mmCIF file of C-alpha atoms and ligand atoms in Angstrom:
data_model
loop_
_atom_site.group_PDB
_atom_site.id
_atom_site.type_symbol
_atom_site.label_atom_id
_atom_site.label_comp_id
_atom_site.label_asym_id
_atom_site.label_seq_id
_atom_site.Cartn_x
_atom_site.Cartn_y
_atom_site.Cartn_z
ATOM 1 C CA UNK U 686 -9.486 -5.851 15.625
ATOM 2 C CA UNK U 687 -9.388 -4.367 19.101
ATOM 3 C CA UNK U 688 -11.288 -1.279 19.310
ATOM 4 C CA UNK U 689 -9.146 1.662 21.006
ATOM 5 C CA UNK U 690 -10.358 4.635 22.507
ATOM 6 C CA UNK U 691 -10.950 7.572 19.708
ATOM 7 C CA UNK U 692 -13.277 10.646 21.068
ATOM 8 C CA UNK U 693 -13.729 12.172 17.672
ATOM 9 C CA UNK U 694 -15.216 10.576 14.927
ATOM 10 C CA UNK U 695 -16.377 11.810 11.431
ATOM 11 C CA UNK U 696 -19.314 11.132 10.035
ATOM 12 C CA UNK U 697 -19.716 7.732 9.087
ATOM 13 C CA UNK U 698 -19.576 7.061 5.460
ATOM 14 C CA UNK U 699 -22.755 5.628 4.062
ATOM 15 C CA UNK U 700 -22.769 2.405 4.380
ATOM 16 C CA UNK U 701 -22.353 -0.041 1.151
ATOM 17 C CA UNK U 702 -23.878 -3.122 1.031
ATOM 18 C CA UNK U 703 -22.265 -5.786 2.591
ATOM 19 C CA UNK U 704 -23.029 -8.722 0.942
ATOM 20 C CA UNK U 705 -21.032 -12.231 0.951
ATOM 21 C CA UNK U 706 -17.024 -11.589 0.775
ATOM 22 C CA UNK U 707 -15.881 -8.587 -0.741
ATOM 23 C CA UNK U 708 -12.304 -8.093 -3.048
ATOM 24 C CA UNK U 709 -8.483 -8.080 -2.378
ATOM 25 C CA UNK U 710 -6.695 -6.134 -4.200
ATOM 26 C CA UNK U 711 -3.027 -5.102 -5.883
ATOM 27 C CA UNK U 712 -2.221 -1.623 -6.168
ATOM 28 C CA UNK U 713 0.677 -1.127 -7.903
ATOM 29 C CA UNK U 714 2.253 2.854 -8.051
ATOM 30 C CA UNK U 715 3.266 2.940 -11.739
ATOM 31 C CA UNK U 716 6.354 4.132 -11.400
ATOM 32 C CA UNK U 717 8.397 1.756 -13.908
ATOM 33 C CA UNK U 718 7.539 -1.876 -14.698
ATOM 34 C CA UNK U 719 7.136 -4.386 -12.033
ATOM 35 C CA UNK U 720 9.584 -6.675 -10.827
ATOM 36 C CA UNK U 721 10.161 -10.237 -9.577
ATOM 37 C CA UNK U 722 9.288 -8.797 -5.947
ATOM 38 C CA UNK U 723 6.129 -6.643 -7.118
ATOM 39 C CA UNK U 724 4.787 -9.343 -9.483
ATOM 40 C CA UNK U 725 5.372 -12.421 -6.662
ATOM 41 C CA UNK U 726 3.107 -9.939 -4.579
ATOM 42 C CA UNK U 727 0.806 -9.436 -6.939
ATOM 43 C CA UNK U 728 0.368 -13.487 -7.735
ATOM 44 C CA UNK U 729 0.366 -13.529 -3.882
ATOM 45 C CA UNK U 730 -2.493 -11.067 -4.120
ATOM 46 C CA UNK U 731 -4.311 -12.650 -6.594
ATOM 47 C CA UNK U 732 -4.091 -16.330 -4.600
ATOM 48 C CA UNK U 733 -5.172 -14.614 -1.127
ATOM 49 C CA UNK U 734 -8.269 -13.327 -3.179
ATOM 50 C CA UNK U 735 -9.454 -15.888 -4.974
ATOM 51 C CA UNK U 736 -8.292 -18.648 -2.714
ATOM 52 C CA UNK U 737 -11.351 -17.464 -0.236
ATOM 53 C CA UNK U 738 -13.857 -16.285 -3.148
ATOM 54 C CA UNK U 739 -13.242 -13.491 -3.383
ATOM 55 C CA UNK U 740 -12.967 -10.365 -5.938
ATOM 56 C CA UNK U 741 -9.594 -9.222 -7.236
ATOM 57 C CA UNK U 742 -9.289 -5.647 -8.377
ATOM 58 C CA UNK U 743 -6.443 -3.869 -9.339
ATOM 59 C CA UNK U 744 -6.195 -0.043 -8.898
ATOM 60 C CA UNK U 745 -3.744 2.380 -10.066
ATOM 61 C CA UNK U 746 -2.063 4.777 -7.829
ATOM 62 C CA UNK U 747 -1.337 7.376 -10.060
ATOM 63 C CA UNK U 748 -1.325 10.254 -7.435
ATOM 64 C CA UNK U 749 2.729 10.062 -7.156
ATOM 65 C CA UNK U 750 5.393 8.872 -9.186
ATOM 66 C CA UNK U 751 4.068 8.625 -12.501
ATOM 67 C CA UNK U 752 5.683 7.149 -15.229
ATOM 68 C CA UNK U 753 4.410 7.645 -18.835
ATOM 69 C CA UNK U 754 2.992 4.453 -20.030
ATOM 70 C CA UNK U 755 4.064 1.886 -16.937
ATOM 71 C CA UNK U 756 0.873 1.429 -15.892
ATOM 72 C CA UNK U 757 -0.107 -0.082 -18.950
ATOM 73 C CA UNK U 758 2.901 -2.170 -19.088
ATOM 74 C CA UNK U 759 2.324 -3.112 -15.485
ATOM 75 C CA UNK U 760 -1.095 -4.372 -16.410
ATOM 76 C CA UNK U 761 0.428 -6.267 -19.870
ATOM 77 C CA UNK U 762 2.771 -8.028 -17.460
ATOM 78 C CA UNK U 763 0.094 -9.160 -14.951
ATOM 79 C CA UNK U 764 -1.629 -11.018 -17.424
ATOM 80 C CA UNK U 765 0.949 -12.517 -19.337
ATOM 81 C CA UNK U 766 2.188 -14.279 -16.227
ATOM 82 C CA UNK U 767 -1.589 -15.452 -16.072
ATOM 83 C CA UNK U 768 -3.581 -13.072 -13.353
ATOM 84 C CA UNK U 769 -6.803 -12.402 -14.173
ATOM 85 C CA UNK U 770 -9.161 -9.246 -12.665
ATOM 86 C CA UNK U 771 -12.628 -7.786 -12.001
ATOM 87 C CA UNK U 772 -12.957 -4.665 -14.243
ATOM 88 C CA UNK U 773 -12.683 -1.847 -14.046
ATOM 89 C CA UNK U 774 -9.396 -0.813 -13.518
ATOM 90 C CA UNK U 775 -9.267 2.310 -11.110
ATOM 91 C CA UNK U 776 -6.973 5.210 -11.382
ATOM 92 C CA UNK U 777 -6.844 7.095 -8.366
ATOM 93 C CA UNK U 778 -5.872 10.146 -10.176
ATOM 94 C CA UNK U 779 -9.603 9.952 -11.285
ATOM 95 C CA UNK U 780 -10.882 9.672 -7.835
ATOM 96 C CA UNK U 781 -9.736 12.884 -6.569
ATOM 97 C CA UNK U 782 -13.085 13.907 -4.999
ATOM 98 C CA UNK U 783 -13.603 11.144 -3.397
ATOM 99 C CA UNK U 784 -10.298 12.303 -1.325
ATOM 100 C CA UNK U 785 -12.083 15.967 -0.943
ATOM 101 C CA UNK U 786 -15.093 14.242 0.656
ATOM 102 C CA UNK U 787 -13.146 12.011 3.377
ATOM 103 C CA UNK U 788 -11.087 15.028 4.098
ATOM 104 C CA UNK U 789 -14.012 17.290 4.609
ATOM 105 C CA UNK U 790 -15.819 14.662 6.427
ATOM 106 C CA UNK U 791 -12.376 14.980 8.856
ATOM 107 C CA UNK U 792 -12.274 18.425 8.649
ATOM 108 C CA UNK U 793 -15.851 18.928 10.130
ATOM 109 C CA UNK U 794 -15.179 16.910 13.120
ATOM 110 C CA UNK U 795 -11.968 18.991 14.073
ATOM 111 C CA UNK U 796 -9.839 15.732 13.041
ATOM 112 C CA UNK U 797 -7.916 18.110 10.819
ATOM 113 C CA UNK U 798 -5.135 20.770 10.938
ATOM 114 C CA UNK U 799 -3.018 22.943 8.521
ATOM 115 C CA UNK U 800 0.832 22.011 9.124
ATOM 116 C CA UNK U 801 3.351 24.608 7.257
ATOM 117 C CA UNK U 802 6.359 23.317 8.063
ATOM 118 C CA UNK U 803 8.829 22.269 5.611
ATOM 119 C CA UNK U 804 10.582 18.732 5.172
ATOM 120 C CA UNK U 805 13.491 20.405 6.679
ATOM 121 C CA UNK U 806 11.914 21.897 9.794
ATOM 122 C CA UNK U 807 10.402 18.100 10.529
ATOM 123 C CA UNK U 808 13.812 16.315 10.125
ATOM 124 C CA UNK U 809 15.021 18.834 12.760
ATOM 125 C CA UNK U 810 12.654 18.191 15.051
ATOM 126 C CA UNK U 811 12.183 14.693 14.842
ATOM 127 C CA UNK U 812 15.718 13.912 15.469
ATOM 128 C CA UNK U 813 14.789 16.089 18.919
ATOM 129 C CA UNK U 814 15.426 13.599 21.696
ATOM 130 C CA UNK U 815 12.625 11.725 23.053
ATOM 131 C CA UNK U 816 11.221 12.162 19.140
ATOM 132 C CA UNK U 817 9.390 8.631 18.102
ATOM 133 C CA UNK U 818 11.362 7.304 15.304
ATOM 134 C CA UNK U 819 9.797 9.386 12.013
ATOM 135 C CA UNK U 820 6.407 11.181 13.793
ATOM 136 C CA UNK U 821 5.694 13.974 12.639
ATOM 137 C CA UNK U 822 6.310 15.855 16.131
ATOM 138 C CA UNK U 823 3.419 18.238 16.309
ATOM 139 C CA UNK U 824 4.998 21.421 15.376
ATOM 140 C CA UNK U 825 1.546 22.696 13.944
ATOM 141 C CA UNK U 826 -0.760 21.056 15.522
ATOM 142 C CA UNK U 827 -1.866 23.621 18.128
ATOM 143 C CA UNK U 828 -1.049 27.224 16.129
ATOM 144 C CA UNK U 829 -3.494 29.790 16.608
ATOM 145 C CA UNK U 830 -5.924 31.097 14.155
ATOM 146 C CA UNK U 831 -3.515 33.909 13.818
ATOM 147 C CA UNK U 832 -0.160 32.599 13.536
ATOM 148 C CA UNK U 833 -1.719 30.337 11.019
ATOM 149 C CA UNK U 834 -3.187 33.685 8.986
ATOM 150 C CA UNK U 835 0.724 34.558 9.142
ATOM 151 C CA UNK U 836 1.727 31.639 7.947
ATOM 152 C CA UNK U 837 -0.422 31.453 5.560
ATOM 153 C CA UNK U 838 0.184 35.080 4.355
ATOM 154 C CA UNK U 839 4.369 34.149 4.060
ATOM 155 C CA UNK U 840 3.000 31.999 1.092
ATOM 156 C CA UNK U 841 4.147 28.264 2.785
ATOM 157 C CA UNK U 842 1.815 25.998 1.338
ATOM 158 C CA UNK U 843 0.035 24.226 3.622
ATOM 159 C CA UNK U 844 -0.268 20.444 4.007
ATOM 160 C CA UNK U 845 -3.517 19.343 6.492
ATOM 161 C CA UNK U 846 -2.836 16.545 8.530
ATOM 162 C CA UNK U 847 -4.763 14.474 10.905
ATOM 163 C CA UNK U 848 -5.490 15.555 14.552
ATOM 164 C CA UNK U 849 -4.482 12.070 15.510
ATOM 165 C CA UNK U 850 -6.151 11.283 18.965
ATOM 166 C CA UNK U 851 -3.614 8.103 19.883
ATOM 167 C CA UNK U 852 0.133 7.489 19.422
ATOM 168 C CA UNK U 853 -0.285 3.667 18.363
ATOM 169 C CA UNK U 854 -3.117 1.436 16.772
ATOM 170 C CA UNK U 855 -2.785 -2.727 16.844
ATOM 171 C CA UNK U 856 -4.107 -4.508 13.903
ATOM 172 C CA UNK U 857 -3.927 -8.107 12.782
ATOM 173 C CA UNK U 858 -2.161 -9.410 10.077
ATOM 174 C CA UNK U 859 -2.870 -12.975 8.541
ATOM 175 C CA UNK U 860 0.673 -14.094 8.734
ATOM 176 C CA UNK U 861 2.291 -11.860 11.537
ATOM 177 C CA UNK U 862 -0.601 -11.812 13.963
ATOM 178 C CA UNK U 863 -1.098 -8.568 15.764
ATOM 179 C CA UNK U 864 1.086 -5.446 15.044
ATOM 180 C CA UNK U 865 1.085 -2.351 16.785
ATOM 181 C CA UNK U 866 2.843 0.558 15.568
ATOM 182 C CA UNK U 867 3.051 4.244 15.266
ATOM 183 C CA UNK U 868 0.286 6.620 14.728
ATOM 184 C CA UNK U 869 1.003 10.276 14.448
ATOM 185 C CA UNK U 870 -0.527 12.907 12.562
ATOM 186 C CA UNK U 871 -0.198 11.961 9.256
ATOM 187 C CA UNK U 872 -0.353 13.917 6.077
ATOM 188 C CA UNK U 873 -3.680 13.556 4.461
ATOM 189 C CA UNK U 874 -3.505 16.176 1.898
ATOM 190 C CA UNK U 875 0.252 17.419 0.711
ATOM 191 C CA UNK U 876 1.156 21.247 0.449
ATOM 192 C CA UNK U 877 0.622 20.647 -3.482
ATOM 193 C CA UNK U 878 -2.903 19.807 -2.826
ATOM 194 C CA UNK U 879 -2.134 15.902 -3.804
ATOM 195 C CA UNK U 880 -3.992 13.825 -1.699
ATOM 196 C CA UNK U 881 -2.193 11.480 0.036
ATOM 197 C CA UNK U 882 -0.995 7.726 -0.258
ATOM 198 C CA UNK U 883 -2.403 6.968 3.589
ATOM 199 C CA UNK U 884 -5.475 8.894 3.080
ATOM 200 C CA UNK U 885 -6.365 7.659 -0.847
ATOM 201 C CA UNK U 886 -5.642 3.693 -0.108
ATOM 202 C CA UNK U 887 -7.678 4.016 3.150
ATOM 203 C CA UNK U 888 -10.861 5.478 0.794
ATOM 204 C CA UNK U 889 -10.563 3.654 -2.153
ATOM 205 C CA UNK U 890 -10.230 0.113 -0.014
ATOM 206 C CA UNK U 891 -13.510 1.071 1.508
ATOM 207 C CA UNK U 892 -14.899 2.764 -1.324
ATOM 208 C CA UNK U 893 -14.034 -0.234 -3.589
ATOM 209 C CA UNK U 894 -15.322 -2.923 -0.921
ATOM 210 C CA UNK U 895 -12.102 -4.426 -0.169
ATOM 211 C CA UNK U 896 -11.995 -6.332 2.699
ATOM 212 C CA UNK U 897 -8.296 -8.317 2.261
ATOM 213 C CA UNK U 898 -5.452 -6.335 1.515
ATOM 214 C CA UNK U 899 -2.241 -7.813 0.822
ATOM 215 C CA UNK U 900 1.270 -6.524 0.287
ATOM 216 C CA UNK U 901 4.492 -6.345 0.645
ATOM 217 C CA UNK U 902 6.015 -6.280 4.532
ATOM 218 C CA UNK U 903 7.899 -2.984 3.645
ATOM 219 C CA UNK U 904 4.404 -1.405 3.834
ATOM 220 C CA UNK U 905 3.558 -3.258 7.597
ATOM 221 C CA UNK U 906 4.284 0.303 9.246
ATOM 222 C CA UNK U 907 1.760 2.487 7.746
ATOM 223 C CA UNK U 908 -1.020 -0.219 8.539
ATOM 224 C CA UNK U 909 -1.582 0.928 12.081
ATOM 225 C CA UNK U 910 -2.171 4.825 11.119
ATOM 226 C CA UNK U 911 -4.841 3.725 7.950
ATOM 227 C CA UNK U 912 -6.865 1.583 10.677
ATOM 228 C CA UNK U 913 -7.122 4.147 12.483
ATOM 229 C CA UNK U 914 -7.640 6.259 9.928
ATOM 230 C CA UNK U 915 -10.423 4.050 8.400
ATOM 231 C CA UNK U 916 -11.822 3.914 12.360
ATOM 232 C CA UNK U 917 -12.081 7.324 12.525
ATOM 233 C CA UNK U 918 -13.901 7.447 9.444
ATOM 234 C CA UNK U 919 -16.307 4.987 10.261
ATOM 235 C CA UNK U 920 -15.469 2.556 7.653
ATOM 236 C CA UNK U 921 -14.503 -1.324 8.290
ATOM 237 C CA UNK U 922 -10.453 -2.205 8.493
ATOM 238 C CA UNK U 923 -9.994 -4.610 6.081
ATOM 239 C CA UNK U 924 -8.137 -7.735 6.872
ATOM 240 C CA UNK U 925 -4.112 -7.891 6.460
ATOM 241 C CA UNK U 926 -1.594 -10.136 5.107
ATOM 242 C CA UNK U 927 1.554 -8.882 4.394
ATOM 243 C CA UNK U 928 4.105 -10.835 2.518
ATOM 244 C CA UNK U 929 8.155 -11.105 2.362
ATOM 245 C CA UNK U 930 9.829 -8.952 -0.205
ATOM 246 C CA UNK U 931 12.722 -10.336 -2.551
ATOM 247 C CA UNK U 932 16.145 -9.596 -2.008
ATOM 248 C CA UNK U 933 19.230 -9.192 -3.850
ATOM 249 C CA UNK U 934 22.051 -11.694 -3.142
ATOM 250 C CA UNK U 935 23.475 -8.583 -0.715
ATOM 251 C CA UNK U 936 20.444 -8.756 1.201
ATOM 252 C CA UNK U 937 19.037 -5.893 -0.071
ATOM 253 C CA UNK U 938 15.427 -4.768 -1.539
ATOM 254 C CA UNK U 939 15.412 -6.384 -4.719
ATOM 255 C CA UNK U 940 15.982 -3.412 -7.728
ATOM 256 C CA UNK U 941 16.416 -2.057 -10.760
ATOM 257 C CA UNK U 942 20.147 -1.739 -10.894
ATOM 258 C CA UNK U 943 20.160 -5.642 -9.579
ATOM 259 C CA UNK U 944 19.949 -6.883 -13.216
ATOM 260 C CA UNK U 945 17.369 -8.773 -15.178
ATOM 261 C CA UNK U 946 14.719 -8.306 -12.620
ATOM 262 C CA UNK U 947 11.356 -7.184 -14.613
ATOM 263 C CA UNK U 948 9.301 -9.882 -16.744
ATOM 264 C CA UNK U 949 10.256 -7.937 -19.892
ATOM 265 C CA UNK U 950 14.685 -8.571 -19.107
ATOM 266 C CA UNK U 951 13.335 -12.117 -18.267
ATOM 267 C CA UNK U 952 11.952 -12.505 -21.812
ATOM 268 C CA UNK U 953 14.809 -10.790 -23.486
ATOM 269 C CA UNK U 954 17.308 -13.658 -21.302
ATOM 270 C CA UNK U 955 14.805 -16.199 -23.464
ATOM 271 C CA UNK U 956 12.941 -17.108 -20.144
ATOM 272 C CA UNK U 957 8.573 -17.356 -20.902
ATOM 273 C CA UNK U 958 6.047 -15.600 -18.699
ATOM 274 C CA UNK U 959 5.195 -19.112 -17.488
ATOM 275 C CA UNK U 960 8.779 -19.459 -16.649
ATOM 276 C CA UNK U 961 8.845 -16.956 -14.809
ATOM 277 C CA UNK U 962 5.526 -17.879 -13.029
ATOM 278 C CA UNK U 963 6.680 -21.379 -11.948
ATOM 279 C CA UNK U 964 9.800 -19.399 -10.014
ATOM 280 C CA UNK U 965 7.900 -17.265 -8.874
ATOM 281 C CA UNK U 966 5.728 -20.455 -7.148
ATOM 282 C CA UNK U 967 8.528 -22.322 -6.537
ATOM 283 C CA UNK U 968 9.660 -19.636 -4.468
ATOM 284 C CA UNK U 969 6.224 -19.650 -2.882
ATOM 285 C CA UNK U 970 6.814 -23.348 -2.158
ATOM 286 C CA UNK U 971 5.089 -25.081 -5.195
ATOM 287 C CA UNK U 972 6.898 -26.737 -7.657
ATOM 288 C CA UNK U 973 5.683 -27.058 -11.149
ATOM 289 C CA UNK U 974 3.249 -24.572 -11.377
ATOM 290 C CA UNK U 975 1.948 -23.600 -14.710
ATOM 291 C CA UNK U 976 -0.771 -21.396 -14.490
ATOM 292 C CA UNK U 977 -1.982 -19.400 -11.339
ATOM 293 C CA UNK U 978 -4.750 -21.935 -11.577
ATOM 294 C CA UNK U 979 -2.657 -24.925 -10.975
ATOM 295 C CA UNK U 980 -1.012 -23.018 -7.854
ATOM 296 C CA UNK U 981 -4.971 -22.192 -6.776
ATOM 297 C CA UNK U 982 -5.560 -25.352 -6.147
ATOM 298 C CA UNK U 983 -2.731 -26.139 -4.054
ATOM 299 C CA UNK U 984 -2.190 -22.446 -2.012
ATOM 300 C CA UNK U 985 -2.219 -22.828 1.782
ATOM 301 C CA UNK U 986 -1.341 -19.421 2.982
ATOM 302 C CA UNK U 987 -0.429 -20.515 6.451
ATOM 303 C CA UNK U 988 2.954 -22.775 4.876
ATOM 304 C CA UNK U 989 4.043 -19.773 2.940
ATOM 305 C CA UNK U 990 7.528 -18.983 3.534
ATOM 306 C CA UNK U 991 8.164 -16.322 6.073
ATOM 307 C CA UNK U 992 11.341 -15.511 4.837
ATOM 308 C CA UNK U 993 12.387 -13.017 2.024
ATOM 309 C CA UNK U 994 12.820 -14.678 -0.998
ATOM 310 C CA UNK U 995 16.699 -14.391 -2.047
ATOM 311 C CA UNK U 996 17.059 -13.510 -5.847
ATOM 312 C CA UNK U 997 20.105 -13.531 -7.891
ATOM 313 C CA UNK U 998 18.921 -11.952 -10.815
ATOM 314 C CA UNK U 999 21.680 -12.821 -12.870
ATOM 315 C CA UNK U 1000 20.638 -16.404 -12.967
ATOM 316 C CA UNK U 1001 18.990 -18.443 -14.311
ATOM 317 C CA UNK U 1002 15.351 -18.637 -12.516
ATOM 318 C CA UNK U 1003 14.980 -22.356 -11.330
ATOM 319 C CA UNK U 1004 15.340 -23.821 -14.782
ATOM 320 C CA UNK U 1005 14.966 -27.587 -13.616
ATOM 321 C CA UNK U 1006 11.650 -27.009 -11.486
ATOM 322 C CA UNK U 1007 9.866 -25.265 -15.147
ATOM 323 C CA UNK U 1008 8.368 -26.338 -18.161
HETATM 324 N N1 LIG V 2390 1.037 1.704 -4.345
HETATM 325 C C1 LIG V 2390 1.792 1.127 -3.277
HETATM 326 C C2 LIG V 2390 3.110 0.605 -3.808
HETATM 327 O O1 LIG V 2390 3.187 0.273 -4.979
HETATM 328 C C3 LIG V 2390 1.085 -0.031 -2.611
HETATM 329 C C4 LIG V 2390 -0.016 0.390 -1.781
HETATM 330 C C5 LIG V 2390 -0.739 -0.708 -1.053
HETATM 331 O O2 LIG V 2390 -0.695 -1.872 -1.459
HETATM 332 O O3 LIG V 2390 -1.396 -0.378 -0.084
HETATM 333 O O4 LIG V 2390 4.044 0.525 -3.056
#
């Protein structure tokens, strides 16, 4: 991990132990039940993990997008297509002070600033010329104390974002080597008070003592502002593999609306969880997988397709290669 130039740093957090290899990680939102694409990154996950001894936790981000119930259904379907994890199960809705202390940590070291602008007033902006692609543009960043006592006094809620010190970060990814990307001055705490995604993943992964986080490629963007994130508040960048979605026969994010695409339509079609696990390996590469075990034994992460699995859900899934 190259170390760039940051002037400000907070406090480092203490230090946890660091003995032998820590934990990867899935972190599903529980938004609805998993599908094909969630649950191949979650076996994916699970292989990374225990492939080089290490833990496997799973954590809930229930900050956003609940859905009554899907968590516990997510959880149901990881097991019955074999995945095993370390307890406990963490809820990030239960965390919320752990948020508080990161963003007070920021705060201190002037890494912080209120931002009142509405989603509106940033879509404006950012399609200013010269704009990077989706940065927040800086609209806030240098109000005074007294236009943001105005401001405040108008009743806008205000999000705080970070005082980002560079425009890009690089980091290294397992399978795509280095990356560098966007930084801008992210949310960290919504107008609602909700902490947010960048900010919670970026404590919990340290917080938790994971060191391997893996996920799908649609998340590759946001990796350069939580390193630098996690530099800024002194805790270690874990290391990075992300991994090719599924697509629909259109070529599109696999869905939903595509069809028969959770475990649960899979069962109703009269396919078995370990159906469904052997395609999801053969799709990795391995035929004949039965168990995540069997696959264990076999996973090389460096011949893992680089290409996004194609899915036509209303299929059958690879009958011949399954028991
Ligand atoms: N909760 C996020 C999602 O389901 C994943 C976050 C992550 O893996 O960092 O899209």
């Amino acid at each position: 991990m190259p170390a760039e130039p940051a002037t400000a740093k907070a406090e480092p957090a203490p230090a946890k132990a660091e003995t032998g290899p820590g934990s990867g990680r899935f972190a599903p939102s529980p938004s609805g039940d998993l599908h094909l694409g969630n649950l191949r990154t979650g076996l994916l996950a699970w292989l990374f993990a225990r492939s080089t001894g290490r833990g496997f936790l799973l954590r809930v981000e229930d900050l956003d997008r609940v859905k009554k119930g899907a968590a516990q259904r997510q959880l149901e379907d990881l097991a019955a297509i074999g995945l095993d994890w370390d307890p406990p199960v963490v809820w990030q809705s239960q965390r919320l002070p752990l948020y508080e202390t990161a963003l007070e940590r920021l705060t201190t070291a002037g890494l912080t600033y209120e931002c009142f602008c509405t989603r509106k007033e940033i879509q404006q902006a950012v399609t200013a010329p010269h704009g990077p692609m989706g940065a927040y543009p800086g609209t806030c960043r240098n109000l005074t104390e007294a236009q943001r006592r105005q401001r405040r006094a108008e009743g806008r809620p205000a999000a705080l974002r970070l005082r980002a010190e560079v425009t890009e970060f690089t980091v290294t990814d397992l399978l795509l080597g280095e990356y560098r990307g966007a930084v801008d001055d992210l949310v960290l705490r919504r107008g609602d008070g909700t902490p947010a995604y960048n900010l919670a993943v970026v404590v919990d992964d340290a917080e938790q003592g994971i060191d391997q986080v893996v996920r799908g490629d649609d998340l590759l963007p946001s990796t350069p502002r939580q390193a630098y994130l996690a530099t800024l508040l002194g805790l270690r960048v874990p290391e990075y593999a992300h991994v090719p979605l599924v697509l629909n026969p259109a070529g599109q994010r696999l869905a939903k609306r595509d069809g028969a695409v959770t475990l649960r339509d899979r069962i109703e079609l009269g396919e078995t969880p370990a159906q469904v696990l052997c395609a999801l390996a053969a799709s990795l590469g391995y035929s004949d997988a039965k168990t995540p075990s069997d696959l264990l034994k076999r996973f090389r992460p460096d011949t893992l397709p680089r290409e996004p699995w194609r899915l036509d859900p209303n299929g059958l899934l690879q009958p011949s290669a399954c028991p």
